[in-house]
CSV table of C-alpha atoms in Angstrom, one decimal:
chain,number,residue,atom,x,y,z
A,395,UNK,CA,-52.6,26.7,-17.4
A,396,UNK,CA,-56.1,26.7,-16.0
A,397,UNK,CA,-56.9,24.6,-12.9
A,398,UNK,CA,-59.1,22.0,-14.6
A,399,UNK,CA,-56.3,21.2,-17.2
A,400,UNK,CA,-53.7,20.9,-14.4
A,401,UNK,CA,-55.9,18.5,-12.4
A,402,UNK,CA,-56.6,16.5,-15.6
A,403,UNK,CA,-52.9,16.1,-16.4
A,404,UNK,CA,-52.2,15.0,-12.8
A,405,UNK,CA,-55.1,12.5,-12.8
A,406,UNK,CA,-54.0,11.1,-16.2
A,407,UNK,CA,-50.4,10.8,-15.1
A,408,UNK,CA,-51.4,9.1,-11.8
A,409,UNK,CA,-53.6,6.6,-13.7
A,410,UNK,CA,-50.9,5.8,-16.2
A,411,UNK,CA,-48.2,5.3,-13.6
A,412,UNK,CA,-50.5,3.2,-11.4
A,413,UNK,CA,-51.3,1.0,-14.4
A,414,UNK,CA,-47.5,0.6,-15.3
A,415,UNK,CA,-46.8,-0.3,-11.7
A,416,UNK,CA,-49.7,-2.8,-11.4
A,417,UNK,CA,-49.0,-4.3,-14.8
A,418,UNK,CA,-45.2,-4.6,-14.6
A,419,UNK,CA,-43.3,-3.3,-11.5
A,420,UNK,CA,-45.8,-4.8,-9.0
A,421,UNK,CA,-44.4,-2.7,-6.1
A,422,UNK,CA,-46.6,-1.4,-3.3
A,423,UNK,CA,-48.8,1.2,-4.9
A,424,UNK,CA,-47.4,4.4,-3.3
A,425,UNK,CA,-43.7,3.3,-3.7
A,426,UNK,CA,-44.2,2.1,-7.3
A,427,UNK,CA,-46.0,5.3,-8.4
A,428,UNK,CA,-43.3,7.4,-6.8
A,429,UNK,CA,-40.4,5.4,-8.3
A,430,UNK,CA,-42.0,5.8,-11.8
A,431,UNK,CA,-42.7,9.5,-11.2
A,432,UNK,CA,-39.0,10.0,-10.2
A,433,UNK,CA,-37.8,8.1,-13.3
A,434,UNK,CA,-40.0,10.4,-15.4
A,435,UNK,CA,-38.5,13.5,-13.8
A,436,UNK,CA,-34.9,12.1,-14.2
A,437,UNK,CA,-35.7,11.4,-17.9
A,438,UNK,CA,-36.8,15.0,-18.4
A,439,UNK,CA,-33.7,16.3,-16.7
A,440,UNK,CA,-31.6,14.0,-18.9
A,441,UNK,CA,-33.4,15.3,-22.0
A,442,UNK,CA,-32.6,18.9,-21.0
A,443,UNK,CA,-29.3,18.7,-22.9
A,444,UNK,CA,-31.2,17.9,-26.1
A,445,UNK,CA,-34.5,19.8,-25.7
A,446,UNK,CA,-34.1,22.5,-23.1
A,447,UNK,CA,-37.4,24.1,-24.0
A,448,UNK,CA,-39.4,21.0,-23.1
A,449,UNK,CA,-38.0,20.9,-19.5
A,450,UNK,CA,-38.6,24.6,-19.1
A,451,UNK,CA,-42.3,24.2,-20.0
A,452,UNK,CA,-42.7,21.2,-17.6
A,453,UNK,CA,-40.9,23.0,-14.8
A,454,UNK,CA,-43.2,26.0,-15.3
A,455,UNK,CA,-46.2,23.8,-15.1
A,456,UNK,CA,-45.0,22.1,-11.9
A,457,UNK,CA,-44.3,25.5,-10.3
A,458,UNK,CA,-47.9,26.4,-10.9
A,459,UNK,CA,-48.8,23.6,-8.4
A,460,UNK,CA,-48.7,24.9,-4.9
A,461,UNK,CA,-47.7,21.6,-3.3
A,462,UNK,CA,-48.2,22.8,0.3
A,463,UNK,CA,-51.6,24.3,-0.4
A,464,UNK,CA,-52.8,21.2,-2.3
A,465,UNK,CA,-51.8,18.9,0.5
A,466,UNK,CA,-52.7,21.0,3.6
A,467,UNK,CA,-56.0,22.6,2.2
A,468,UNK,CA,-57.3,19.8,0.0
A,469,UNK,CA,-55.7,16.3,0.3
A,470,UNK,CA,-54.7,16.0,4.0
A,471,UNK,CA,-58.2,16.1,5.4
A,472,UNK,CA,-59.4,13.3,3.1
A,473,UNK,CA,-56.3,11.2,3.5
A,474,UNK,CA,-56.3,11.3,7.3
A,475,UNK,CA,-60.1,10.7,7.6
A,476,UNK,CA,-59.9,7.8,5.2
A,477,UNK,CA,-56.9,6.3,7.0
A,478,UNK,CA,-58.6,6.6,10.4
A,479,UNK,CA,-62.0,5.4,9.1
A,480,UNK,CA,-60.4,2.1,7.9
A,481,UNK,CA,-58.5,1.6,11.1
A,482,UNK,CA,-60.0,-0.7,13.7
A,483,UNK,CA,-60.7,1.7,16.5
A,484,UNK,CA,-61.5,-1.0,19.1
A,485,UNK,CA,-58.0,-2.6,18.6
A,486,UNK,CA,-56.3,0.8,18.5
A,487,UNK,CA,-58.0,1.6,21.8
A,488,UNK,CA,-56.1,-1.3,23.4
A,489,UNK,CA,-52.8,0.2,22.2
A,490,UNK,CA,-53.8,3.8,23.1
A,491,UNK,CA,-51.1,4.2,25.8
A,492,UNK,CA,-48.2,3.4,23.4
A,493,UNK,CA,-49.7,5.2,20.4
A,494,UNK,CA,-50.2,8.4,22.4
A,495,UNK,CA,-46.8,8.1,24.0
A,496,UNK,CA,-45.0,7.7,20.7
A,497,UNK,CA,-47.2,10.2,18.9
A,498,UNK,CA,-46.7,13.0,21.4
A,499,UNK,CA,-43.6,12.4,23.4
A,500,UNK,CA,-41.9,10.7,20.4
A,501,UNK,CA,-42.4,13.6,18.1
A,502,UNK,CA,-41.2,16.2,20.6
A,503,UNK,CA,-38.1,14.0,21.4
A,504,UNK,CA,-37.4,13.5,17.7
A,505,UNK,CA,-37.7,17.2,17.0
A,506,UNK,CA,-35.1,18.1,19.6
A,507,UNK,CA,-32.7,15.2,18.7
A,508,UNK,CA,-32.9,15.9,15.0
A,509,UNK,CA,-32.6,19.6,15.4
A,510,UNK,CA,-29.6,19.3,17.7
A,511,UNK,CA,-27.8,16.8,15.5
A,512,UNK,CA,-28.3,18.7,12.3
A,513,UNK,CA,-27.2,21.9,14.0
A,514,UNK,CA,-23.8,20.5,15.1
A,515,UNK,CA,-23.2,18.4,11.9
A,516,UNK,CA,-23.9,21.3,9.5
A,517,UNK,CA,-21.8,23.6,11.7
A,518,UNK,CA,-18.9,21.1,11.4
A,519,UNK,CA,-19.5,21.0,7.6
A,520,UNK,CA,-19.3,24.7,7.3
A,521,UNK,CA,-23.1,25.5,7.0
A,522,UNK,CA,-24.1,27.9,9.8
A,523,UNK,CA,-27.8,27.2,10.3
A,524,UNK,CA,-29.6,28.9,13.3
A,525,UNK,CA,-30.5,26.4,16.0
A,526,UNK,CA,-34.2,27.4,15.8
A,527,UNK,CA,-34.2,26.7,12.0
A,528,UNK,CA,-32.6,23.2,12.8
A,529,UNK,CA,-35.4,22.6,15.3
A,530,UNK,CA,-37.9,23.6,12.6
A,531,UNK,CA,-36.5,21.0,10.3
A,532,UNK,CA,-36.7,18.5,13.2
A,533,UNK,CA,-40.4,19.3,13.6
A,534,UNK,CA,-41.3,18.9,10.0
A,535,UNK,CA,-39.3,15.7,9.5
A,536,UNK,CA,-40.5,13.9,12.7
A,537,UNK,CA,-44.1,13.1,11.7
A,538,UNK,CA,-44.3,9.7,10.0
A,539,UNK,CA,-46.6,8.8,7.1
A,540,UNK,CA,-48.8,5.7,7.3
A,541,UNK,CA,-49.7,5.8,3.7
A,542,UNK,CA,-46.8,4.2,2.0
A,543,UNK,CA,-46.3,1.4,4.6
A,544,UNK,CA,-50.0,0.3,4.9
A,545,UNK,CA,-49.9,-1.8,1.7
A,546,UNK,CA,-46.8,-3.5,2.8
A,547,UNK,CA,-48.0,-4.3,6.3
A,548,UNK,CA,-51.2,-5.8,4.9
A,549,UNK,CA,-49.2,-8.5,3.0
A,550,UNK,CA,-47.1,-9.8,5.9
A,551,UNK,CA,-47.8,-11.2,9.3
A,552,UNK,CA,-46.8,-8.8,12.1
A,553,UNK,CA,-47.9,-8.9,15.7
A,554,UNK,CA,-51.1,-6.9,15.8
A,555,UNK,CA,-49.8,-4.6,18.5
A,556,UNK,CA,-46.8,-3.5,16.4
A,557,UNK,CA,-48.9,-3.0,13.3
A,558,UNK,CA,-51.5,-0.9,15.2
A,559,UNK,CA,-48.7,1.2,16.8
A,560,UNK,CA,-47.2,2.0,13.4
A,561,UNK,CA,-50.5,3.0,11.9
A,562,UNK,CA,-52.0,4.6,14.9
A,563,UNK,CA,-48.9,6.6,15.8
A,564,UNK,CA,-48.6,7.8,12.2
A,565,UNK,CA,-52.2,9.0,12.1
A,566,UNK,CA,-51.8,11.0,15.3
A,567,UNK,CA,-48.3,12.3,14.9
A,568,UNK,CA,-49.2,14.0,11.6
A,569,UNK,CA,-51.5,16.3,13.6
A,570,UNK,CA,-49.0,16.7,16.5
A,571,UNK,CA,-46.1,17.4,14.1
A,572,UNK,CA,-48.1,20.2,12.4
A,573,UNK,CA,-48.7,21.8,15.8
A,574,UNK,CA,-45.1,21.6,16.9
A,575,UNK,CA,-44.0,22.9,13.5
A,576,UNK,CA,-46.3,25.9,13.7
A,577,UNK,CA,-45.1,26.7,17.3
A,578,UNK,CA,-41.4,26.6,16.3
A,579,UNK,CA,-42.1,28.5,13.1
A,580,UNK,CA,-43.6,31.3,15.1
A,581,UNK,CA,-40.3,31.5,17.1
A,582,UNK,CA,-38.2,31.4,13.9
A,583,UNK,CA,-40.2,34.3,12.2
A,584,UNK,CA,-40.6,36.5,15.3
A,585,UNK,CA,-37.7,35.7,17.4
A,586,UNK,CA,-37.5,33.7,20.7
A,587,UNK,CA,-37.9,36.9,22.8
A,588,UNK,CA,-41.3,37.7,21.1
A,589,UNK,CA,-42.9,34.4,22.1
A,590,UNK,CA,-43.1,33.2,25.7
A,591,UNK,CA,-43.0,29.6,26.9
A,592,UNK,CA,-46.6,30.1,28.2
A,593,UNK,CA,-47.8,31.2,24.7
A,594,UNK,CA,-46.2,28.2,23.1
A,595,UNK,CA,-47.7,25.8,25.6
A,596,UNK,CA,-51.1,27.4,25.2
A,597,UNK,CA,-50.8,27.2,21.4
A,598,UNK,CA,-50.1,23.5,21.6
A,599,UNK,CA,-53.0,22.9,24.0
A,600,UNK,CA,-55.4,25.0,22.0
A,601,UNK,CA,-54.4,23.4,18.6
A,602,UNK,CA,-54.0,19.8,19.8
A,603,UNK,CA,-56.7,19.7,22.5
A,604,UNK,CA,-59.1,21.7,20.5
A,605,UNK,CA,-58.6,19.5,17.5
A,606,UNK,CA,-59.3,16.3,19.5
A,607,UNK,CA,-62.5,17.8,21.1
A,608,UNK,CA,-63.7,19.1,17.8
A,609,UNK,CA,-63.0,15.8,16.2
A,610,UNK,CA,-65.2,14.0,18.8
A,611,UNK,CA,-68.0,16.5,18.3
A,612,UNK,CA,-67.8,16.2,14.5
A,613,UNK,CA,-67.7,12.4,14.7
A,614,UNK,CA,-70.8,12.3,16.9
A,615,UNK,CA,-72.6,14.7,14.5
A,616,UNK,CA,-71.9,12.4,11.6
A,617,UNK,CA,-72.9,9.4,13.6
A,618,UNK,CA,-76.2,11.0,14.6
A,619,UNK,CA,-77.0,12.1,11.0
A,620,UNK,CA,-76.1,8.7,9.5
A,621,UNK,CA,-78.2,6.9,12.1
A,622,UNK,CA,-81.3,9.1,11.5
A,623,UNK,CA,-81.6,8.1,7.8
A,624,UNK,CA,-81.1,5.0,5.5
A,625,UNK,CA,-80.2,6.4,2.1
A,626,UNK,CA,-76.6,5.5,1.1
A,627,UNK,CA,-76.2,8.3,-1.5
A,628,UNK,CA,-77.1,11.0,1.1
A,629,UNK,CA,-74.9,9.3,3.8
A,630,UNK,CA,-71.9,9.3,1.5
A,631,UNK,CA,-72.5,13.0,0.9
A,632,UNK,CA,-72.7,13.6,4.6
A,633,UNK,CA,-69.3,12.1,5.3
A,634,UNK,CA,-67.8,14.2,2.5
A,635,UNK,CA,-69.5,17.4,3.7
A,636,UNK,CA,-68.4,16.7,7.3
A,637,UNK,CA,-64.7,16.2,6.3
A,638,UNK,CA,-64.6,19.3,4.0
A,639,UNK,CA,-66.7,21.6,6.2
A,640,UNK,CA,-65.2,20.3,9.4
A,641,UNK,CA,-61.6,20.8,8.2
A,642,UNK,CA,-62.5,24.3,7.0
A,643,UNK,CA,-64.2,25.2,10.3
A,644,UNK,CA,-61.2,23.8,12.3
A,645,UNK,CA,-58.8,26.1,10.4
A,646,UNK,CA,-61.1,29.1,11.1
A,647,UNK,CA,-61.2,28.2,14.8
A,648,UNK,CA,-57.3,27.9,14.8
A,649,UNK,CA,-57.4,24.3,16.0
A,650,UNK,CA,-55.7,21.2,14.6
A,651,UNK,CA,-57.7,20.1,11.5
A,652,UNK,CA,-55.5,17.0,11.0
A,653,UNK,CA,-56.2,15.8,14.6
A,654,UNK,CA,-59.9,16.5,14.2
A,655,UNK,CA,-60.0,14.4,11.0
A,656,UNK,CA,-58.3,11.5,12.7
A,657,UNK,CA,-60.5,11.5,15.7
A,658,UNK,CA,-63.7,11.9,13.7
A,659,UNK,CA,-62.6,9.1,11.3
A,660,UNK,CA,-61.9,6.8,14.3
A,661,UNK,CA,-65.3,7.7,15.9
A,662,UNK,CA,-67.4,7.0,12.8
A,663,UNK,CA,-65.3,4.1,11.7
A,664,UNK,CA,-65.7,2.3,15.0
A,665,UNK,CA,-67.4,-1.1,14.5
A,666,UNK,CA,-70.1,-0.3,17.1
A,667,UNK,CA,-70.9,3.0,15.5
A,668,UNK,CA,-70.9,1.5,12.0
A,669,UNK,CA,-73.3,-1.3,13.1
A,670,UNK,CA,-75.6,1.1,14.8
A,671,UNK,CA,-75.6,4.0,12.2
A,672,UNK,CA,-75.3,2.3,8.8
A,673,UNK,CA,-77.1,-0.5,6.9
A,674,UNK,CA,-75.1,-3.1,5.1
A,675,UNK,CA,-75.7,-1.3,1.8
A,676,UNK,CA,-74.5,2.0,3.3
A,677,UNK,CA,-71.4,0.4,4.8
A,678,UNK,CA,-70.5,-1.1,1.5
A,679,UNK,CA,-70.8,2.1,-0.4
A,680,UNK,CA,-69.2,4.4,2.2
A,681,UNK,CA,-66.3,2.0,2.6
A,682,UNK,CA,-65.9,1.7,-1.2
A,683,UNK,CA,-66.1,5.5,-1.6
A,684,UNK,CA,-63.4,6.3,1.0
A,685,UNK,CA,-61.2,3.5,-0.2
A,686,UNK,CA,-61.4,4.9,-3.7
A,687,UNK,CA,-60.7,8.5,-2.6
A,688,UNK,CA,-57.8,7.3,-0.5
A,689,UNK,CA,-56.3,5.4,-3.6
A,690,UNK,CA,-56.7,8.4,-6.0
A,691,UNK,CA,-55.3,11.0,-3.6
A,692,UNK,CA,-52.4,8.7,-2.6
A,693,UNK,CA,-51.5,8.3,-6.3
A,694,UNK,CA,-51.7,12.0,-6.9
A,695,UNK,CA,-49.6,12.7,-3.8
A,696,UNK,CA,-46.8,10.4,-4.8
A,697,UNK,CA,-46.8,11.6,-8.4
A,698,UNK,CA,-46.5,15.2,-7.0
A,699,UNK,CA,-43.6,14.1,-4.7
A,700,UNK,CA,-41.8,12.6,-7.7
A,701,UNK,CA,-42.2,15.6,-10.1
A,702,UNK,CA,-41.2,18.0,-7.3
A,703,UNK,CA,-37.6,16.9,-8.2
A,704,UNK,CA,-37.9,19.1,-11.2
A,705,UNK,CA,-38.3,22.3,-9.2
A,706,UNK,CA,-36.5,21.6,-5.9
A,707,UNK,CA,-32.9,22.9,-5.7
A,708,UNK,CA,-31.4,19.4,-5.2
A,709,UNK,CA,-27.6,19.4,-5.3
A,710,UNK,CA,-25.9,16.1,-6.0
A,711,UNK,CA,-22.7,17.7,-4.6
A,712,UNK,CA,-24.4,17.7,-1.2
A,713,UNK,CA,-24.7,13.9,-1.1
A,714,UNK,CA,-22.5,13.7,2.0
A,715,UNK,CA,-24.7,16.1,3.9
A,716,UNK,CA,-27.9,14.3,2.7
A,717,UNK,CA,-26.5,11.0,3.8
A,718,UNK,CA,-25.5,12.3,7.3
A,719,UNK,CA,-28.9,14.0,7.8
A,720,UNK,CA,-30.7,10.7,6.8
A,721,UNK,CA,-28.6,8.9,9.5
A,722,UNK,CA,-29.4,11.6,12.1
A,723,UNK,CA,-33.1,11.3,11.3
A,724,UNK,CA,-33.1,7.5,11.6
A,725,UNK,CA,-31.0,7.5,14.8
A,726,UNK,CA,-33.2,10.2,16.4
A,727,UNK,CA,-36.3,8.3,15.4
A,728,UNK,CA,-34.9,5.2,17.1
A,729,UNK,CA,-34.0,7.0,20.3
A,730,UNK,CA,-37.4,8.9,20.3
A,731,UNK,CA,-39.1,5.5,20.3
A,732,UNK,CA,-36.6,3.6,22.5
A,733,UNK,CA,-36.5,6.1,25.4
A,734,UNK,CA,-40.2,6.3,26.1
A,735,UNK,CA,-40.5,2.5,25.3
A,736,UNK,CA,-37.9,1.7,27.9
A,737,UNK,CA,-39.3,4.0,30.6
A,738,UNK,CA,-42.9,2.8,30.1
A,739,UNK,CA,-42.3,-0.8,29.1
A,740,UNK,CA,-44.3,-2.4,31.9
A,741,UNK,CA,-47.4,-0.6,30.7
A,742,UNK,CA,-46.9,-1.4,27.0
A,743,UNK,CA,-47.9,-4.5,25.1
A,744,UNK,CA,-44.9,-4.5,22.8
A,745,UNK,CA,-41.9,-6.8,22.5
A,746,UNK,CA,-38.2,-5.7,22.5
A,747,UNK,CA,-38.1,-5.8,18.6
A,748,UNK,CA,-40.8,-3.1,18.4
A,749,UNK,CA,-38.6,0.0,18.6
A,750,UNK,CA,-36.5,-1.2,15.5
A,751,UNK,CA,-39.7,-2.1,13.6
A,752,UNK,CA,-41.3,1.2,14.5
A,753,UNK,CA,-38.2,3.1,13.5
A,754,UNK,CA,-37.9,1.5,10.0
A,755,UNK,CA,-41.7,1.4,9.5
A,756,UNK,CA,-42.0,5.1,10.3
A,757,UNK,CA,-41.8,6.5,6.7
A,758,UNK,CA,-41.7,10.2,5.9
A,759,UNK,CA,-43.9,11.5,3.2
A,760,UNK,CA,-45.6,14.4,1.5
A,761,UNK,CA,-46.5,16.2,4.8
A,762,UNK,CA,-42.8,16.8,5.5
A,763,UNK,CA,-42.2,18.2,2.0
A,764,UNK,CA,-45.4,20.4,2.3
A,765,UNK,CA,-44.2,21.9,5.6
A,766,UNK,CA,-40.7,22.6,4.2
A,767,UNK,CA,-42.2,24.3,1.2
A,768,UNK,CA,-44.5,26.4,3.3
A,769,UNK,CA,-41.5,28.1,4.9
A,770,UNK,CA,-41.4,31.8,3.9
A,771,UNK,CA,-39.0,32.4,1.0
A,772,UNK,CA,-37.5,35.4,2.9
A,773,UNK,CA,-36.0,33.1,5.5
A,774,UNK,CA,-32.4,32.2,5.0
A,775,UNK,CA,-31.5,28.6,4.0
A,776,UNK,CA,-35.0,27.7,3.0
A,777,UNK,CA,-33.8,26.0,-0.2
A,778,UNK,CA,-31.3,23.9,1.8
A,779,UNK,CA,-34.0,22.8,4.3
A,780,UNK,CA,-36.3,21.9,1.4
A,781,UNK,CA,-33.5,19.9,-0.3
A,782,UNK,CA,-32.5,17.9,2.8
A,783,UNK,CA,-36.2,17.2,3.5
A,784,UNK,CA,-36.7,15.9,0.0
A,785,UNK,CA,-33.6,13.7,0.3
A,786,UNK,CA,-34.9,12.2,3.6
A,787,UNK,CA,-38.4,11.5,2.1
A,788,UNK,CA,-36.9,9.9,-1.0
A,789,UNK,CA,-34.7,7.6,1.1
A,790,UNK,CA,-37.6,6.9,3.5
A,791,UNK,CA,-40.2,5.9,0.9
A,792,UNK,CA,-37.9,4.0,-1.5
A,793,UNK,CA,-35.1,2.8,0.8
A,794,UNK,CA,-37.1,1.9,3.9
A,795,UNK,CA,-40.2,1.0,1.9
A,796,UNK,CA,-38.5,-1.5,-0.4
A,797,UNK,CA,-36.6,-3.2,2.5
A,798,UNK,CA,-39.6,-3.4,4.8
A,799,UNK,CA,-40.4,-7.0,3.7
A,800,UNK,CA,-36.9,-8.2,4.5
A,801,UNK,CA,-36.9,-6.6,7.9
A,802,UNK,CA,-40.3,-8.1,8.8
A,803,UNK,CA,-39.2,-11.5,7.8
A,804,UNK,CA,-36.0,-11.2,9.9
A,805,UNK,CA,-37.6,-9.8,13.0
A,806,UNK,CA,-40.8,-11.8,12.9
A,807,UNK,CA,-40.2,-15.0,10.9
A,808,UNK,CA,-43.5,-16.9,10.0
A,809,UNK,CA,-42.5,-19.9,12.1
A,810,UNK,CA,-42.4,-17.7,15.2
A,811,UNK,CA,-45.9,-16.5,14.7
A,812,UNK,CA,-47.6,-19.9,14.3
């Protein structure tokens, strides 16, 4: 199947599922689209007994989609820039200490806790996974995804500091998680003896630090270009070119493209920069364009997550393992937030309920699946890592996403916020 036909089918499917959700289910967009996509996949699997050929054809089509390449090389730059661009940079700056603490220290802690927990649990259950592979799973499952929860948070009253920490941490820990994953993946492929601690530290500094510096430079370049003209069509094109060209250049320079996109989006989306660089007409069109891009790509992403069920080696007989791993990931996430929160509480503007809210609001998404699928097929236990990643993501988006409203009302009842 040619590329245009494949993209057309995905766009049509995304639009149809978005319509069905908006018209009847009325769930938050990402969750509703993913639920419908999963139902479609399950329906096809159920029909396999009657029409085996139809499922074979669909599976072959889905296998033609390189999920990891589609997300890493195409969608991620747009999604992260759009998310950062629509985040209030001035308010996020107030919460910078906690956001950076949770995004950097939290991801590292979660990686170690998840990896250690999965190593001992799977060993007890008779699956001998190398410790480095368990750490790799910890790295790919630790980054949280702001996409699915943004629509839910917008509907309910939450303390602004908690909301900003959920969104801000998710934006930054995507980039941090990719760097940690790449570092551990190098150890898994080449062996611990072939990579020194100094090389790992330098890789982290080069990727993360380089990504932040490059993002600032890219953001300033966009700001300067937008400020020098007043022509909204050209200005929209400049933002698109900067995101696509900047992400490609970051990859060529071996620095973190995700972090660069987040920093550039925050720089250009800052209220002062927008007021100075864009006219009211330009702001309206640029905002509308990136909001539309964000909506389309989010729909596509969650359709892809749903139909991946057709090609992932997902064993229902492993339900005990999936359940235990989900519990390990949740507990590790809670501890990874609680430990730095407790140690640095005097410097943070967060209440004692924040760790629980940040834990349940930290949903996993397509990035985790993409990283799992990017693991080389020659490595042992890849299928198992992919399947447990998929199980965690499904529970996270559907289980945590659909119960978010109830938790918000319990932790922060409206009468306490008056």
